[in-house]
Short mmCIF file of C-alpha atoms in Angstrom, two decimals:
data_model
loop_
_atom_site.label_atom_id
_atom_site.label_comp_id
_atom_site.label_asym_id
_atom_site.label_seq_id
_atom_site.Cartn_x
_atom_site.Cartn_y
_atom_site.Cartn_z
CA UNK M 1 87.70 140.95 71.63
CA UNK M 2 86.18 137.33 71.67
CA UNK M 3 86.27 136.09 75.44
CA UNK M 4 88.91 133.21 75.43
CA UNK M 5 87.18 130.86 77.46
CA UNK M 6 84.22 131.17 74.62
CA UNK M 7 86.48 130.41 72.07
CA UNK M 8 85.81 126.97 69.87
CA UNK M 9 89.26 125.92 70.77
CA UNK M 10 88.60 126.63 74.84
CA UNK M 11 85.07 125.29 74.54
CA UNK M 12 86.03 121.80 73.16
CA UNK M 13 89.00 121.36 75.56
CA UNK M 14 87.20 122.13 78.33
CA UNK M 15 84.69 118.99 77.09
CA UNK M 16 81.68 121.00 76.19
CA UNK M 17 80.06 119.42 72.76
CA UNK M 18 79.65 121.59 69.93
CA UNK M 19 77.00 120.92 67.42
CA UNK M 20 78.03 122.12 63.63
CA UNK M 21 76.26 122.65 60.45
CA UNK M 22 77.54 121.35 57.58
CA UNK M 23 77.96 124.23 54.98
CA UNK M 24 78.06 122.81 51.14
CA UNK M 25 76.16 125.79 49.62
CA UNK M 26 77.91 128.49 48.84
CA UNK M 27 76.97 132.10 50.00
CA UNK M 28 77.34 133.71 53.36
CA UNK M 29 73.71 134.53 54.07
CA UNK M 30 72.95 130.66 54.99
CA UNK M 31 75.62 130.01 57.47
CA UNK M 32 74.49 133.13 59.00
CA UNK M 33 71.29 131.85 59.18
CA UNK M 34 72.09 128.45 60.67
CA UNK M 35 73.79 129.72 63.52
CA UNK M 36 70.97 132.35 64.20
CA UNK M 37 68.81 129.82 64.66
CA UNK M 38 70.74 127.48 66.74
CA UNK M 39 73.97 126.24 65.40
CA UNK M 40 76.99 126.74 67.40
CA UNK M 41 79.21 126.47 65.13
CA UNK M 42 79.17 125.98 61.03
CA UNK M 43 81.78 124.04 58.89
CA UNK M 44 82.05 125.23 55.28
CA UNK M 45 83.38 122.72 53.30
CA UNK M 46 85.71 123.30 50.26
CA UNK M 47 86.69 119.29 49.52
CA UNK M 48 83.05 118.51 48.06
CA UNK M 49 80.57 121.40 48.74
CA UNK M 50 80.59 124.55 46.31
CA UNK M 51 82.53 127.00 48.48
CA UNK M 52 85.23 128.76 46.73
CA UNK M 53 87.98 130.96 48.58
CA UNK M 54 86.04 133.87 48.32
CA UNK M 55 82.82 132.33 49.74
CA UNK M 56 84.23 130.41 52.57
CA UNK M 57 86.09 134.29 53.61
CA UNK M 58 82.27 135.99 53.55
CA UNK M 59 80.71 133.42 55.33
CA UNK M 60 83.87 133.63 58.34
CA UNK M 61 82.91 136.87 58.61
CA UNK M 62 78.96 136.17 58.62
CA UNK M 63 78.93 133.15 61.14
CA UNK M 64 81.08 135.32 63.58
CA UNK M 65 79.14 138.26 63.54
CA UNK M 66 76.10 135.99 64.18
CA UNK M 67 77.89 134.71 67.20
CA UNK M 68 78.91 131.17 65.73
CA UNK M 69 82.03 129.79 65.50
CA UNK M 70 83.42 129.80 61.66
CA UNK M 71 85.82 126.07 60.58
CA UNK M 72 86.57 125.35 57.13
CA UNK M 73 87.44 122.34 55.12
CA UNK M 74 90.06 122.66 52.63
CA UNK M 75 90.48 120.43 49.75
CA UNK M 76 93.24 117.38 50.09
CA UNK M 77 96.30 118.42 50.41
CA UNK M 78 95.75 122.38 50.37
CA UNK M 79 97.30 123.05 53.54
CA UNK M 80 98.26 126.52 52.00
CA UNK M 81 94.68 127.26 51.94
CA UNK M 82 94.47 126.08 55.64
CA UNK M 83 97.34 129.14 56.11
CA UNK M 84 94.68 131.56 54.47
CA UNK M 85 91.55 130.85 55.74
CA UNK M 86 93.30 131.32 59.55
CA UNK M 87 94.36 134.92 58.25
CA UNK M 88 90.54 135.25 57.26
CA UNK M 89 89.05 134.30 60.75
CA UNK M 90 88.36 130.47 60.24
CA UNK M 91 88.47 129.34 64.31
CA UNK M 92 89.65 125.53 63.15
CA UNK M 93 90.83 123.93 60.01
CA UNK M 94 89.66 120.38 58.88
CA UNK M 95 91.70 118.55 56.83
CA UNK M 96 91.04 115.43 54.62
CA UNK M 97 92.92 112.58 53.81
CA UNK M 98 95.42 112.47 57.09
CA UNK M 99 96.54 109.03 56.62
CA UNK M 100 99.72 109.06 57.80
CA UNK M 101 102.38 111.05 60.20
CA UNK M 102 104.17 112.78 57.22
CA UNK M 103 100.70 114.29 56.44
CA UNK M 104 99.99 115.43 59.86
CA UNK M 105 102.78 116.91 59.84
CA UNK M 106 102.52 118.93 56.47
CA UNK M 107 99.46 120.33 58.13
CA UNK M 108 100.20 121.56 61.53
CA UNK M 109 103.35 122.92 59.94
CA UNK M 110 101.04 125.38 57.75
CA UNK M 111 98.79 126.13 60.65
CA UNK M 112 100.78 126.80 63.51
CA UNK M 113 103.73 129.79 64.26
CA UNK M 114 107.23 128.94 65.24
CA UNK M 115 108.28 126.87 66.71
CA UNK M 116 105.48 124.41 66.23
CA UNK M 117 104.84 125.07 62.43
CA UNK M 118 106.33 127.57 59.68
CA UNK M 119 102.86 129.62 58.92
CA UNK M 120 103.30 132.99 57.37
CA UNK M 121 102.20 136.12 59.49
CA UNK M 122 99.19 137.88 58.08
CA UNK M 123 96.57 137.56 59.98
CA UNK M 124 95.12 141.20 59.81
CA UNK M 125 91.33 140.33 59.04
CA UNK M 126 91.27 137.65 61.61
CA UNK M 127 92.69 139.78 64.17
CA UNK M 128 89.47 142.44 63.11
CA UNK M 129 87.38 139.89 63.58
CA UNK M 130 88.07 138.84 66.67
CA UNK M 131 88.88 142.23 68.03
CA UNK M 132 92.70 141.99 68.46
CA UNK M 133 94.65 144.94 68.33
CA UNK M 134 98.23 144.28 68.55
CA UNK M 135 99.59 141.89 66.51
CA UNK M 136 101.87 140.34 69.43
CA UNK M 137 98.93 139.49 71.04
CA UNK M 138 97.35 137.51 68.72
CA UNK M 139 101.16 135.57 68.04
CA UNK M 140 100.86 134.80 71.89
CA UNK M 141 97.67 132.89 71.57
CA UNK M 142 97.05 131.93 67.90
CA UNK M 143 98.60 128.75 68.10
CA UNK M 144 96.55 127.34 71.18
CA UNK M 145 93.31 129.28 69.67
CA UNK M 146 93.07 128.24 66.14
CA UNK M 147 92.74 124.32 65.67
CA UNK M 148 93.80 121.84 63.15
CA UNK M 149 91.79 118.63 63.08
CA UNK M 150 93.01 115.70 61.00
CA UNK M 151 90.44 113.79 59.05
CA UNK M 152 90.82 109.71 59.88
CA UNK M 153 88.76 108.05 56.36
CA UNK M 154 91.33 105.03 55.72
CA UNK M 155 92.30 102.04 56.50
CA UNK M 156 96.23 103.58 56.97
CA UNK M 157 94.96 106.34 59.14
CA UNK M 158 93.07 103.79 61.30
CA UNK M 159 95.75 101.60 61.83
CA UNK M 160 98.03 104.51 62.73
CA UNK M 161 96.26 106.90 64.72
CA UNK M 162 97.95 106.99 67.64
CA UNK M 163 101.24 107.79 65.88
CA UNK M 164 98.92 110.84 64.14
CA UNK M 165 97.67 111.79 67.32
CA UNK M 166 101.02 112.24 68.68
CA UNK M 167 101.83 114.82 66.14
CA UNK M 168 103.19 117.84 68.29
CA UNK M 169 100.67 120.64 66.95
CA UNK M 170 97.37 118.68 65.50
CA UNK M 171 94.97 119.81 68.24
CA UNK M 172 92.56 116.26 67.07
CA UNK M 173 90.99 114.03 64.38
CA UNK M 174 87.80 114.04 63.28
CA UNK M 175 86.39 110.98 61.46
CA UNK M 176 84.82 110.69 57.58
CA UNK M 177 82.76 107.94 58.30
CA UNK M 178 81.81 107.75 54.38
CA UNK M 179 85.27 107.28 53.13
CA UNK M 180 86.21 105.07 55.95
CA UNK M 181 83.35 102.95 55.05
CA UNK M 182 84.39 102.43 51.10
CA UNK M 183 88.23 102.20 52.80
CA UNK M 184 87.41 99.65 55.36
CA UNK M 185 85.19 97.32 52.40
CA UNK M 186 87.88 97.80 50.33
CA UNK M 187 85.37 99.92 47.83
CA UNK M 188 82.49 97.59 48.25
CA UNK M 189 80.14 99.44 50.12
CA UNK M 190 79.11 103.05 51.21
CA UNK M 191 77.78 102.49 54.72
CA UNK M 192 78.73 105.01 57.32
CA UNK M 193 76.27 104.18 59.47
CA UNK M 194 77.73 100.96 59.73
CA UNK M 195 78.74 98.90 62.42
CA UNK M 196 82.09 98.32 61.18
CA UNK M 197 82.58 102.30 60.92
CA UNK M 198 81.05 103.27 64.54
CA UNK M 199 83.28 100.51 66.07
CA UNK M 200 86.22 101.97 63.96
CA UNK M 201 84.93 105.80 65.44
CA UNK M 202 84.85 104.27 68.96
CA UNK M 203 87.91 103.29 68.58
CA UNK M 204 89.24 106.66 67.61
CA UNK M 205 87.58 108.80 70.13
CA UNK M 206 88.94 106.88 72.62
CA UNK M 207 92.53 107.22 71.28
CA UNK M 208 91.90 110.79 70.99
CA UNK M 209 90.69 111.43 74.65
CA UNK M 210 93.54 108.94 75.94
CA UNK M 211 95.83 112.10 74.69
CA UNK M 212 93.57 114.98 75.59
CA UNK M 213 92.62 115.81 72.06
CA UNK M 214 89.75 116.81 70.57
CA UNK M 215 87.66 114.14 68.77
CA UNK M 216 85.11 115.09 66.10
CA UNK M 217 82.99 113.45 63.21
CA UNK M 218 80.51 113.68 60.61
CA UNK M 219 77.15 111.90 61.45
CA UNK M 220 74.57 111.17 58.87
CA UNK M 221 71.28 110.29 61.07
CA UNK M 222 70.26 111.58 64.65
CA UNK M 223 71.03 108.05 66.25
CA UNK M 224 74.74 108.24 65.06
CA UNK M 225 75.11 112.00 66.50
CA UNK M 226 74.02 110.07 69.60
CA UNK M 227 75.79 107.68 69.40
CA UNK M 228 79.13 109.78 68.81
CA UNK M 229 77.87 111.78 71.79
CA UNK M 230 78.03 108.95 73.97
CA UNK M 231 81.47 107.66 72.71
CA UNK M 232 83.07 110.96 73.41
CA UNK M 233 83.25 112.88 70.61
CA UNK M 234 82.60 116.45 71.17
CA UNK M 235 82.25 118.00 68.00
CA UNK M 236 79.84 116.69 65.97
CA UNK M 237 78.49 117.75 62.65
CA UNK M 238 74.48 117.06 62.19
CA UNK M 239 73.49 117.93 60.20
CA UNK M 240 74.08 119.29 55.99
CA UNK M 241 72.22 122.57 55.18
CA UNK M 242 70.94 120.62 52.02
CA UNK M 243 69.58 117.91 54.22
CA UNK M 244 68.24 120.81 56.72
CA UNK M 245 66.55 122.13 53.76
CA UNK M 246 65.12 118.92 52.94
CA UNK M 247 64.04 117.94 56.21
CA UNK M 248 62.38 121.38 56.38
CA UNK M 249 60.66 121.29 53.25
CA UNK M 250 59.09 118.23 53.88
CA UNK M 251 58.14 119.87 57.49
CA UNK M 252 55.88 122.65 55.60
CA UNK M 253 55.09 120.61 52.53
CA UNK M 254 53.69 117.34 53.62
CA UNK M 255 51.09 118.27 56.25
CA UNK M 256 49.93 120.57 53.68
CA UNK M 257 49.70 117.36 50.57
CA UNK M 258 47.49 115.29 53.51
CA UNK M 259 45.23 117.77 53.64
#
């Protein structure tokens, strides 16, 4: 049985920082792989990277068995996918495109037990995984160990965020500093490394940590992972296995074109 106080969910409320891969390739033998070698946790995305269902329930299983903790992002709106992926072992649940209290809401009701929420019991391969054996149990602490983030990428969900964060249920945001870029220039730029955007992520960490929730985000460079360190975010993604492949390959490869 997983330890509760080395949970994700008891980690990040107890204002450790968690480091996560970003997971767009599809396949359980790389997530594996990135938390072997250091990751604490790995976030396979299902909005814009290739995971499937199928692929995002193999590589649960693989990051937890390597020790890591396993979150998923579902596509917009697919909240009954959020319901699934907790059944297969996913330890949080991201989800795009929270722009307003209604879609808060929709989510946590998916995610969380009675009274909270209206999710359907099920959850027989997460309870294998994390060594569980009586399904009252895992109804006693399910709701406070499984987390639903809410992802803050417009201009609406900006301007409303403490009204989001007040959602009974939604355990914190975590920002899309990409879309909240085009959102904030009203389409005319892609900049999430922005000024405008870190202000707007300041802004929202602190909102977040006024409530006790958890505040995370997606950084592009090392400096804004640092940067989101230092304005309170705790879980931060840095980096994308296709960038960590990348930054690898040039690693081996260029020392080797000088000469």
């Amino acid at each position: 049985m997983i330890e509760p106080a080395m949970t994700l969910a008891n980690r990040l409320r107890a204002g450790e920082t968690i480091a996560t891969a970003w997971s767009t390739l599809a396949g359980p033998v790389l997530p594996e792989v990135l938390v072997r070698a250091g990751y604490q946790a790995v976030t396979l995305d299902m909005q814009h990277g290739m995971h499937d269902f199928a692929s995002v329930v193999q590589s649960i299983a693989a990051v937890v068995h390597a020790g890591g903790h396993p979150v998923a992002r579902v596509p917009v709106g697919d909240y009954a996918t959020a319901s699934r992926l907790l059944d297969a072992g996913a330890q949080a649940i991201i989800a795009p495109m929270i722009g307003s209290v209604e879609d808060a809401t929709a989510f946590v009701s998916q995610i969380k037990y009675p009274p909270a929420g209206t999710r359907s019991w099920g959850p027989g391969r997460a309870m294998e995984l994390q060594g569980v054996a009586e399904g009252q149990a895992y109804l006693m602490s399910a709701d406070a160990e499984t987390l639903g983030l809410g992802m803050i990428e417009t201009r609406a969900a900006l301007e409303t965020v403490d009204d989001i964060l007040a959602v009974d249920g939604l355990d914190g945001v975590f920002v899309g500093p990409a879309d909240l870029s085009i959102a904030l220039s009203d389409g005319a730029r892609c900049e999430p490394s922005g000024e405008e955007v870190q202000q707007a992520a300041g802004r929202i960490a602190a909102a977040a940590i006024r409530v006790g929730k958890i505040a995370g985000i997606y950084c592009n460079t090392l400096k804004d992972a640092r940067r989101a360190r230092d304005m309170g975010f705790t879980f931060i993604s840095w980096a994308s296995d296709q960038a960590i492949i990348r930054a690898g390959v040039s690693a081996l490869l260029d020392p080797f074109a000088e000469g």
